[in-house]
PDB file of N, CA and C in Angstrom:
ATOM      1  N   MET A   1      -9.238  37.871 -22.514  1.00  0.00           N
ATOM      2  CA  MET A   1      -9.920  37.471 -21.406  1.00  0.00           C
ATOM      3  C   MET A   1     -10.210  36.533 -21.142  1.00  0.00           C
ATOM      4  N   ARG A   2     -11.434  36.567 -22.400  1.00  0.00           N
ATOM      5  CA  ARG A   2     -12.249  35.694 -21.598  1.00  0.00           C
ATOM      6  C   ARG A   2     -11.943  33.531 -22.184  1.00  0.00           C
ATOM      7  N   GLU A   3     -10.776  33.622 -23.096  1.00  0.00           N
ATOM      8  CA  GLU A   3     -10.354  32.819 -23.328  1.00  0.00           C
ATOM      9  C   GLU A   3      -9.043  32.251 -22.230  1.00  0.00           C
ATOM     10  N   ILE A   4      -8.777  33.282 -21.799  1.00  0.00           N
ATOM     11  CA  ILE A   4      -7.716  32.682 -20.078  1.00  0.00           C
ATOM     12  C   ILE A   4      -9.089  32.134 -19.233  1.00  0.00           C
ATOM     13  N   ALA A   5     -10.010  33.242 -19.086  1.00  0.00           N
ATOM     14  CA  ALA A   5     -11.221  32.692 -18.157  1.00  0.00           C
ATOM     15  C   ALA A   5     -11.409  31.409 -18.668  1.00  0.00           C
ATOM     16  N   ALA A   6     -11.853  30.618 -19.617  1.00  0.00           N
ATOM     17  CA  ALA A   6     -12.017  30.162 -19.948  1.00  0.00           C
ATOM     18  C   ALA A   6     -11.489  28.617 -19.903  1.00  0.00           C
ATOM     19  N   LEU A   7      -9.822  28.881 -19.651  1.00  0.00           N
ATOM     20  CA  LEU A   7      -8.882  28.443 -19.448  1.00  0.00           C
ATOM     21  C   LEU A   7      -8.905  27.712 -17.733  1.00  0.00           C
ATOM     22  N   VAL A   8      -9.091  28.634 -17.081  1.00  0.00           N
ATOM     23  CA  VAL A   8      -8.839  28.524 -15.617  1.00  0.00           C
ATOM     24  C   VAL A   8     -10.309  27.906 -15.119  1.00  0.00           C
ATOM     25  N   GLY A   9     -11.488  28.065 -16.344  1.00  0.00           N
ATOM     26  CA  GLY A   9     -12.294  27.238 -15.281  1.00  0.00           C
ATOM     27  C   GLY A   9     -12.106  25.659 -15.840  1.00  0.00           C
ATOM     28  N   GLU A  10     -11.664  25.204 -16.935  1.00  0.00           N
ATOM     29  CA  GLU A  10     -11.151  24.053 -17.688  1.00  0.00           C
ATOM     30  C   GLU A  10     -10.186  23.263 -16.759  1.00  0.00           C
ATOM     31  N   ILE A  11      -8.785  24.194 -16.540  1.00  0.00           N
ATOM     32  CA  ILE A  11      -7.886  24.089 -15.759  1.00  0.00           C
ATOM     33  C   ILE A  11      -8.005  23.225 -14.046  1.00  0.00           C
ATOM     34  N   PHE A  12      -8.699  24.363 -13.612  1.00  0.00           N
ATOM     35  CA  PHE A  12      -9.328  24.247 -11.852  1.00  0.00           C
ATOM     36  C   PHE A  12     -10.568  23.851 -12.069  1.00  0.00           C
ATOM     37  N   LYS A  13     -10.438  22.323 -11.217  1.00  0.00           N
ATOM     38  CA  LYS A  13     -11.881  21.550 -11.187  1.00  0.00           C
ATOM     39  C   LYS A  13     -12.237  22.303 -10.293  1.00  0.00           C
ATOM     40  N   GLY A  14     -13.916  22.437 -10.902  1.00  0.00           N
ATOM     41  CA  GLY A  14     -15.236  23.041  -9.312  1.00  0.00           C
ATOM     42  C   GLY A  14     -14.891  24.214  -9.780  1.00  0.00           C
ATOM     43  N   CYS A  15     -14.213  25.363 -10.540  1.00  0.00           N
ATOM     44  CA  CYS A  15     -14.361  26.971 -10.604  1.00  0.00           C
ATOM     45  C   CYS A  15     -15.192  27.071 -11.667  1.00  0.00           C
ATOM     46  N   GLU A  16     -16.549  27.861 -11.510  1.00  0.00           N
ATOM     47  CA  GLU A  16     -17.236  28.159 -12.093  1.00  0.00           C
ATOM     48  C   GLU A  16     -16.756  29.685 -12.756  1.00  0.00           C
ATOM     49  N   VAL A  17     -16.426  30.372 -14.098  1.00  0.00           N
ATOM     50  CA  VAL A  17     -16.352  30.688 -14.464  1.00  0.00           C
ATOM     51  C   VAL A  17     -17.639  31.813 -15.126  1.00  0.00           C
ATOM     52  N   VAL A  18     -17.802  32.733 -14.626  1.00  0.00           N
ATOM     53  CA  VAL A  18     -18.743  33.881 -14.596  1.00  0.00           C
ATOM     54  C   VAL A  18     -18.732  34.976 -15.577  1.00  0.00           C
ATOM     55  N   LEU A  19     -18.984  35.604 -16.783  1.00  0.00           N
ATOM     56  CA  LEU A  19     -18.385  36.550 -17.321  1.00  0.00           C
ATOM     57  C   LEU A  19     -19.758  37.953 -16.821  1.00  0.00           C
ATOM     58  N   GLY A  20     -19.214  38.617 -16.949  1.00  0.00           N
ATOM     59  CA  GLY A  20     -19.961  39.882 -16.765  1.00  0.00           C
ATOM     60  C   GLY A  20     -20.750  40.645 -18.121  1.00  0.00           C
ATOM     61  N   SER A  21     -21.807  41.308 -17.793  1.00  0.00           N
ATOM     62  CA  SER A  21     -22.348  41.756 -19.054  1.00  0.00           C
ATOM     63  C   SER A  21     -21.876  43.015 -19.865  1.00  0.00           C
ATOM     64  N   ASN A  22     -21.998  43.035 -21.671  1.00  0.00           N
ATOM     65  CA  ASN A  22     -21.187  43.662 -22.128  1.00  0.00           C
ATOM     66  C   ASN A  22     -21.685  44.763 -21.891  1.00  0.00           C
ATOM     67  N   THR A  23     -20.693  46.009 -21.512  1.00  0.00           N
ATOM     68  CA  THR A  23     -20.307  47.011 -21.180  1.00  0.00           C
ATOM     69  C   THR A  23     -19.989  48.510 -22.269  1.00  0.00           C
ATOM     70  N   ASP A  24     -20.168  49.341 -21.712  1.00  0.00           N
ATOM     71  CA  ASP A  24     -19.435  50.372 -22.986  1.00  0.00           C
ATOM     72  C   ASP A  24     -17.983  50.445 -23.135  1.00  0.00           C
ATOM     73  N   ASP A  25     -17.166  49.615 -21.922  1.00  0.00           N
ATOM     74  CA  ASP A  25     -15.763  49.645 -22.213  1.00  0.00           C
ATOM     75  C   ASP A  25     -15.223  48.890 -23.263  1.00  0.00           C
ATOM     76  N   ARG A  26     -14.301  49.524 -23.981  1.00  0.00           N
ATOM     77  CA  ARG A  26     -14.010  49.041 -25.430  1.00  0.00           C
ATOM     78  C   ARG A  26     -12.372  49.088 -24.756  1.00  0.00           C
ATOM     79  N   ARG A  27     -12.186  48.436 -23.813  1.00  0.00           N
ATOM     80  CA  ARG A  27     -10.426  48.241 -23.640  1.00  0.00           C
ATOM     81  C   ARG A  27     -10.244  46.935 -24.454  1.00  0.00           C
ATOM     82  N   SER A  28      -9.099  47.298 -24.776  1.00  0.00           N
ATOM     83  CA  SER A  28      -8.808  45.750 -25.091  1.00  0.00           C
ATOM     84  C   SER A  28      -6.983  45.198 -24.705  1.00  0.00           C
ATOM     85  N   TYR A  29      -7.628  44.706 -24.711  1.00  0.00           N
ATOM     86  CA  TYR A  29      -6.130  43.372 -23.775  1.00  0.00           C
ATOM     87  C   TYR A  29      -4.647  42.863 -25.079  1.00  0.00           C
ATOM     88  N   ARG A  30      -5.392  43.161 -26.430  1.00  0.00           N
ATOM     89  CA  ARG A  30      -4.282  42.450 -27.199  1.00  0.00           C
ATOM     90  C   ARG A  30      -3.443  42.889 -27.776  1.00  0.00           C
ATOM     91  N   VAL A  31      -2.344  42.061 -27.682  1.00  0.00           N
ATOM     92  CA  VAL A  31      -0.987  43.193 -28.272  1.00  0.00           C
ATOM     93  C   VAL A  31      -0.377  42.733 -28.980  1.00  0.00           C
ATOM     94  N   SER A  32       0.584  43.779 -29.083  1.00  0.00           N
ATOM     95  CA  SER A  32       1.140  43.123 -30.287  1.00  0.00           C
ATOM     96  C   SER A  32       2.772  42.922 -30.589  1.00  0.00           C
ATOM     97  N   PHE A  33       3.055  42.249 -31.117  1.00  0.00           N
ATOM     98  CA  PHE A  33       4.601  41.698 -31.056  1.00  0.00           C
ATOM     99  C   PHE A  33       5.411  41.796 -32.455  1.00  0.00           C
ATOM    100  N   ASP A  34       5.167  42.512 -32.988  1.00  0.00           N
ATOM    101  CA  ASP A  34       6.162  43.472 -33.956  1.00  0.00           C
ATOM    102  C   ASP A  34       7.247  43.350 -33.491  1.00  0.00           C
ATOM    103  N   LYS A  35       7.355  44.433 -32.099  1.00  0.00           N
ATOM    104  CA  LYS A  35       8.643  44.634 -32.056  1.00  0.00           C
ATOM    105  C   LYS A  35       9.373  43.629 -31.612  1.00  0.00           C
ATOM    106  N   ILE A  36       9.480  42.917 -30.620  1.00  0.00           N
ATOM    107  CA  ILE A  36      10.165  41.852 -30.286  1.00  0.00           C
ATOM    108  C   ILE A  36      10.712  40.757 -32.031  1.00  0.00           C
ATOM    109  N   ARG A  37       9.541  40.701 -33.056  1.00  0.00           N
ATOM    110  CA  ARG A  37       9.882  40.073 -33.968  1.00  0.00           C
ATOM    111  C   ARG A  37      10.841  40.606 -34.503  1.00  0.00           C
ATOM    112  N   ALA A  38      10.816  42.136 -34.742  1.00  0.00           N
ATOM    113  CA  ALA A  38      11.548  43.142 -35.135  1.00  0.00           C
ATOM    114  C   ALA A  38      13.438  42.785 -35.129  1.00  0.00           C
ATOM    115  N   VAL A  39      13.449  43.015 -33.324  1.00  0.00           N
ATOM    116  CA  VAL A  39      14.456  43.077 -32.582  1.00  0.00           C
ATOM    117  C   VAL A  39      15.131  41.514 -32.397  1.00  0.00           C
ATOM    118  N   LEU A  40      14.496  40.639 -31.993  1.00  0.00           N
ATOM    119  CA  LEU A  40      14.781  39.136 -31.753  1.00  0.00           C
ATOM    120  C   LEU A  40      13.709  38.412 -33.254  1.00  0.00           C
ATOM    121  N   PRO A  41      14.404  38.486 -34.196  1.00  0.00           N
ATOM    122  CA  PRO A  41      13.805  37.843 -35.060  1.00  0.00           C
ATOM    123  C   PRO A  41      13.260  36.023 -34.781  1.00  0.00           C
ATOM    124  N   GLY A  42      14.243  35.755 -34.311  1.00  0.00           N
ATOM    125  CA  GLY A  42      14.757  34.145 -33.943  1.00  0.00           C
ATOM    126  C   GLY A  42      13.335  33.445 -32.813  1.00  0.00           C
ATOM    127  N   PHE A  43      12.907  34.710 -31.902  1.00  0.00           N
ATOM    128  CA  PHE A  43      12.111  34.728 -30.698  1.00  0.00           C
ATOM    129  C   PHE A  43      11.048  33.941 -30.741  1.00  0.00           C
ATOM    130  N   ARG A  44      11.042  32.501 -29.950  1.00  0.00           N
ATOM    131  CA  ARG A  44      10.097  32.113 -29.734  1.00  0.00           C
ATOM    132  C   ARG A  44       9.226  31.615 -28.602  1.00  0.00           C
ATOM    133  N   CYS A  45       8.519  32.137 -28.403  1.00  0.00           N
ATOM    134  CA  CYS A  45       7.275  31.802 -26.349  1.00  0.00           C
ATOM    135  C   CYS A  45       7.757  30.655 -26.264  1.00  0.00           C
ATOM    136  N   ALA A  46       8.297  30.417 -25.366  1.00  0.00           N
ATOM    137  CA  ALA A  46       8.220  28.940 -24.873  1.00  0.00           C
ATOM    138  C   ALA A  46       6.767  28.490 -24.214  1.00  0.00           C
ATOM    139  N   TRP A  47       6.041  29.567 -23.521  1.00  0.00           N
ATOM    140  CA  TRP A  47       4.910  29.500 -22.738  1.00  0.00           C
ATOM    141  C   TRP A  47       3.977  30.105 -24.112  1.00  0.00           C
ATOM    142  N   ASP A  48       2.783  29.715 -23.334  1.00  0.00           N
ATOM    143  CA  ASP A  48       0.936  29.959 -23.953  1.00  0.00           C
ATOM    144  C   ASP A  48       0.443  30.398 -22.710  1.00  0.00           C
ATOM    145  N   ALA A  49      -0.278  30.694 -22.713  1.00  0.00           N
ATOM    146  CA  ALA A  49      -1.968  30.841 -21.777  1.00  0.00           C
ATOM    147  C   ALA A  49      -2.117  29.401 -20.938  1.00  0.00           C
ATOM    148  N   ARG A  50      -1.946  28.724 -21.684  1.00  0.00           N
ATOM    149  CA  ARG A  50      -2.576  27.112 -20.711  1.00  0.00           C
ATOM    150  C   ARG A  50      -1.016  26.777 -20.305  1.00  0.00           C
ATOM    151  N   LYS A  51      -0.203  27.035 -20.321  1.00  0.00           N
ATOM    152  CA  LYS A  51       0.811  26.244 -19.498  1.00  0.00           C
ATOM    153  C   LYS A  51       1.480  27.114 -18.415  1.00  0.00           C
ATOM    154  N   GLY A  52       0.561  28.495 -18.551  1.00  0.00           N
ATOM    155  CA  GLY A  52       1.013  29.683 -17.653  1.00  0.00           C
ATOM    156  C   GLY A  52      -0.232  29.186 -16.506  1.00  0.00           C
ATOM    157  N   VAL A  53      -1.676  29.269 -16.891  1.00  0.00           N
ATOM    158  CA  VAL A  53      -2.776  28.871 -15.882  1.00  0.00           C
ATOM    159  C   VAL A  53      -2.204  27.262 -15.298  1.00  0.00           C
ATOM    160  N   GLU A  54      -1.493  26.486 -16.089  1.00  0.00           N
ATOM    161  CA  GLU A  54      -1.488  25.262 -15.671  1.00  0.00           C
ATOM    162  C   GLU A  54      -0.016  25.221 -14.776  1.00  0.00           C
ATOM    163  N   GLN A  55       0.580  26.515 -14.743  1.00  0.00           N
ATOM    164  CA  GLN A  55       1.809  25.934 -13.648  1.00  0.00           C
ATOM    165  C   GLN A  55       0.974  26.722 -12.118  1.00  0.00           C
ATOM    166  N   LEU A  56      -0.155  27.559 -12.402  1.00  0.00           N
ATOM    167  CA  LEU A  56      -0.646  28.473 -11.165  1.00  0.00           C
ATOM    168  C   LEU A  56      -1.188  27.161 -10.475  1.00  0.00           C
ATOM    169  N   HIS A  57      -2.144  26.750 -11.496  1.00  0.00           N
ATOM    170  CA  HIS A  57      -2.529  25.393 -10.901  1.00  0.00           C
ATOM    171  C   HIS A  57      -1.856  24.786  -9.918  1.00  0.00           C
ATOM    172  N   ARG A  58      -0.709  24.175 -10.362  1.00  0.00           N
ATOM    173  CA  ARG A  58       0.177  23.154  -9.829  1.00  0.00           C
ATOM    174  C   ARG A  58       0.697  23.577  -8.760  1.00  0.00           C
ATOM    175  N   LEU A  59       1.083  24.907  -8.812  1.00  0.00           N
ATOM    176  CA  LEU A  59       1.710  26.358  -7.282  1.00  0.00           C
ATOM    177  C   LEU A  59       0.896  26.409  -6.223  1.00  0.00           C
ATOM    178  N   PHE A  60      -0.758  26.197  -6.679  1.00  0.00           N
ATOM    179  CA  PHE A  60      -1.586  26.485  -5.662  1.00  0.00           C
ATOM    180  C   PHE A  60      -1.719  25.041  -4.686  1.00  0.00           C
ATOM    181  N   GLU A  61      -2.293  24.300  -5.659  1.00  0.00           N
ATOM    182  CA  GLU A  61      -2.148  22.864  -4.822  1.00  0.00           C
ATOM    183  C   GLU A  61      -0.518  22.550  -4.289  1.00  0.00           C
ATOM    184  N   ARG A  62       0.115  22.940  -4.920  1.00  0.00           N
ATOM    185  CA  ARG A  62       1.866  22.434  -3.529  1.00  0.00           C
ATOM    186  C   ARG A  62       1.518  23.486  -2.181  1.00  0.00           C
ATOM    187  N   ILE A  63       1.442  24.730  -2.455  1.00  0.00           N
ATOM    188  CA  ILE A  63       1.456  25.401  -1.622  1.00  0.00           C
ATOM    189  C   ILE A  63      -0.145  24.846  -0.904  1.00  0.00           C
ATOM    190  N   ASP A  64      -1.000  24.708  -1.024  1.00  0.00           N
ATOM    191  CA  ASP A  64      -2.253  24.179  -0.365  1.00  0.00           C
ATOM    192  C   ASP A  64      -3.048  25.505  -0.420  1.00  0.00           C
ATOM    193  N   LEU A  65      -3.509  26.269  -1.544  1.00  0.00           N
ATOM    194  CA  LEU A  65      -3.955  27.767  -1.135  1.00  0.00           C
ATOM    195  C   LEU A  65      -5.052  27.258  -0.833  1.00  0.00           C
ATOM    196  N   ALA A  66      -5.796  27.582   0.128  1.00  0.00           N
ATOM    197  CA  ALA A  66      -7.484  27.511   0.504  1.00  0.00           C
ATOM    198  C   ALA A  66      -7.889  28.757  -0.364  1.00  0.00           C
ATOM    199  N   PRO A  67      -9.364  28.285  -0.672  1.00  0.00           N
ATOM    200  CA  PRO A  67      -9.807  29.512  -0.910  1.00  0.00           C
ATOM    201  C   PRO A  67     -10.281  30.672  -0.213  1.00  0.00           C
ATOM    202  N   GLU A  68     -10.471  30.293   1.036  1.00  0.00           N
ATOM    203  CA  GLU A  68     -10.629  31.734   1.660  1.00  0.00           C
ATOM    204  C   GLU A  68      -9.166  32.647   2.005  1.00  0.00           C
ATOM    205  N   GLN A  69      -8.198  31.811   1.998  1.00  0.00           N
ATOM    206  CA  GLN A  69      -6.657  32.857   1.087  1.00  0.00           C
ATOM    207  C   GLN A  69      -6.825  33.415   0.061  1.00  0.00           C
ATOM    208  N   PHE A  70      -7.622  32.520  -0.686  1.00  0.00           N
ATOM    209  CA  PHE A  70      -7.384  33.244  -2.462  1.00  0.00           C
ATOM    210  C   PHE A  70      -8.186  34.710  -2.327  1.00  0.00           C
ATOM    211  N   ARG A  71      -9.069  34.181  -1.793  1.00  0.00           N
ATOM    212  CA  ARG A  71      -9.862  35.672  -2.305  1.00  0.00           C
ATOM    213  C   ARG A  71      -9.676  36.703  -0.920  1.00  0.00           C
ATOM    214  N   PHE A  72      -8.761  36.598   0.111  1.00  0.00           N
ATOM    215  CA  PHE A  72      -8.669  37.637   1.331  1.00  0.00           C
ATOM    216  C   PHE A  72      -8.304  38.889   0.572  1.00  0.00           C
ATOM    217  N   ARG A  73      -8.601  39.922   1.268  1.00  0.00           N
ATOM    218  CA  ARG A  73      -8.241  40.946   0.550  1.00  0.00           C
ATOM    219  C   ARG A  73      -6.723  41.146   0.022  1.00  0.00           C
ATOM    220  N   ALA A  74      -5.963  40.892   0.590  1.00  0.00           N
ATOM    221  CA  ALA A  74      -4.716  41.383   0.796  1.00  0.00           C
ATOM    222  C   ALA A  74      -4.110  40.868  -0.902  1.00  0.00           C
ATOM    223  N   PHE A  75      -4.672  40.004  -1.144  1.00  0.00           N
ATOM    224  CA  PHE A  75      -4.713  39.135  -2.812  1.00  0.00           C
ATOM    225  C   PHE A  75      -6.105  39.454  -4.172  1.00  0.00           C
ATOM    226  N   THR A  76      -6.966  40.070  -3.365  1.00  0.00           N
ATOM    227  CA  THR A  76      -7.887  40.022  -4.141  1.00  0.00           C
ATOM    228  C   THR A  76      -8.577  41.638  -4.295  1.00  0.00           C
ATOM    229  N   ARG A  77      -8.029  42.448  -5.575  1.00  0.00           N
ATOM    230  CA  ARG A  77      -8.223  43.727  -5.558  1.00  0.00           C
ATOM    231  C   ARG A  77      -9.889  44.503  -5.616  1.00  0.00           C
ATOM    232  N   LEU A  78     -10.768  43.827  -5.453  1.00  0.00           N
ATOM    233  CA  LEU A  78     -12.104  43.821  -5.235  1.00  0.00           C
ATOM    234  C   LEU A  78     -12.581  44.292  -3.905  1.00  0.00           C
ATOM    235  N   GLU A  79     -12.098  42.531  -3.169  1.00  0.00           N
ATOM    236  CA  GLU A  79     -12.474  42.674  -1.887  1.00  0.00           C
ATOM    237  C   GLU A  79     -11.402  43.585  -1.021  1.00  0.00           C
ATOM    238  N   ALA A  80     -10.384  44.262  -1.436  1.00  0.00           N
ATOM    239  CA  ALA A  80      -9.364  45.404  -0.584  1.00  0.00           C
ATOM    240  C   ALA A  80     -10.271  46.739  -1.040  1.00  0.00           C
ATOM    241  N   LEU A  81     -10.665  46.717  -2.208  1.00  0.00           N
ATOM    242  CA  LEU A  81     -11.799  48.125  -2.522  1.00  0.00           C
ATOM    243  C   LEU A  81     -13.010  47.852  -1.311  1.00  0.00           C
ATOM    244  N   LYS A  82     -13.634  47.033  -1.314  1.00  0.00           N
ATOM    245  CA  LYS A  82     -14.760  46.487  -0.461  1.00  0.00           C
ATOM    246  C   LYS A  82     -14.323  47.153   1.307  1.00  0.00           C
ATOM    247  N   TYR A  83     -13.443  46.532   1.496  1.00  0.00           N
ATOM    248  CA  TYR A  83     -13.008  46.489   2.679  1.00  0.00           C
ATOM    249  C   TYR A  83     -11.973  47.916   3.110  1.00  0.00           C
ATOM    250  N   LEU A  84     -11.447  48.965   2.270  1.00  0.00           N
ATOM    251  CA  LEU A  84     -11.108  50.077   2.337  1.00  0.00           C
ATOM    252  C   LEU A  84     -12.695  51.118   2.225  1.00  0.00           C
ATOM    253  N   ILE A  85     -13.717  50.810   1.629  1.00  0.00           N
ATOM    254  CA  ILE A  85     -14.731  51.461   1.377  1.00  0.00           C
ATOM    255  C   ILE A  85     -15.398  51.128   2.948  1.00  0.00           C
ATOM    256  N   ARG A  86     -15.503  50.281   3.722  1.00  0.00           N
ATOM    257  CA  ARG A  86     -16.224  49.570   4.477  1.00  0.00           C
ATOM    258  C   ARG A  86     -15.869  50.422   5.270  1.00  0.00           C
ATOM    259  N   THR A  87     -14.520  50.318   5.705  1.00  0.00           N
ATOM    260  CA  THR A  87     -14.088  51.327   6.762  1.00  0.00           C
ATOM    261  C   THR A  87     -13.384  52.499   6.733  1.00  0.00           C
ATOM    262  N   GLN A  88     -14.438  52.859   5.923  1.00  0.00           N
ATOM    263  CA  GLN A  88     -13.956  54.632   5.284  1.00  0.00           C
ATOM    264  C   GLN A  88     -12.978  55.653   5.214  1.00  0.00           C
ATOM    265  N   GLN A  89     -12.171  54.003   4.397  1.00  0.00           N
ATOM    266  CA  GLN A  89     -10.818  55.035   4.407  1.00  0.00           C
ATOM    267  C   GLN A  89     -10.960  55.302   2.822  1.00  0.00           C
ATOM    268  N   LEU A  90     -12.213  55.168   2.313  1.00  0.00           N
ATOM    269  CA  LEU A  90     -12.324  55.058   0.653  1.00  0.00           C
ATOM    270  C   LEU A  90     -13.472  55.320   0.654  1.00  0.00           C
ATOM    271  N   ASP A  91     -14.101  56.577   0.049  1.00  0.00           N
ATOM    272  CA  ASP A  91     -15.474  57.027  -0.319  1.00  0.00           C
ATOM    273  C   ASP A  91     -16.117  56.403  -1.494  1.00  0.00           C
ATOM    274  N   ASP A  92     -17.807  56.523  -1.776  1.00  0.00           N
ATOM    275  CA  ASP A  92     -18.472  55.812  -2.870  1.00  0.00           C
ATOM    276  C   ASP A  92     -17.088  56.046  -4.562  1.00  0.00           C
ATOM    277  N   GLU A  93     -16.366  57.253  -4.542  1.00  0.00           N
ATOM    278  CA  GLU A  93     -15.821  57.068  -5.614  1.00  0.00           C
ATOM    279  C   GLU A  93     -14.331  56.783  -5.889  1.00  0.00           C
ATOM    280  N   LEU A  94     -14.033  55.927  -4.717  1.00  0.00           N
ATOM    281  CA  LEU A  94     -12.859  55.417  -4.432  1.00  0.00           C
ATOM    282  C   LEU A  94     -11.658  56.481  -4.521  1.00  0.00           C
ATOM    283  N   PHE A  95     -11.945  57.746  -3.616  1.00  0.00           N
ATOM    284  CA  PHE A  95     -10.743  58.760  -3.585  1.00  0.00           C
ATOM    285  C   PHE A  95     -10.786  58.296  -1.938  1.00  0.00           C
ATOM    286  N   TRP A  96      -9.386  58.818  -1.683  1.00  0.00           N
ATOM    287  CA  TRP A  96      -9.211  58.386  -0.040  1.00  0.00           C
ATOM    288  C   TRP A  96      -9.967  59.764   0.841  1.00  0.00           C
ATOM    289  N   ARG A  97     -10.416  58.816   2.019  1.00  0.00           N
ATOM    290  CA  ARG A  97     -10.879  60.280   2.349  1.00  0.00           C
ATOM    291  C   ARG A  97      -9.551  61.430   3.233  1.00  0.00           C
ATOM    292  N   GLN A  98      -9.671  62.581   3.564  1.00  0.00           N
ATOM    293  CA  GLN A  98      -8.986  63.124   4.551  1.00  0.00           C
ATOM    294  C   GLN A  98      -9.094  62.581   5.547  1.00  0.00           C
TER     295      GLN A  98
END
């Protein structure tokens, strides 16, 4: 995740990358490609993370995505959660209110 964040910070000029503090959360986003190599031995990815970030950057420029749109709650999970808590649809533990 840090590598992708660094790519975003590099490619999206003016983007500040801020990393949170380390916690006890030990989730891993590592993946194994063993199965695809076994099933499709000649398979090679045509894209890497850099190409993906570059594609998103081009797309956001083409559609003229404004920061306000990008941060809108419909597109940002944290903002959606804040909205649902503020409007009392969710409680502080993120459970739906009856």
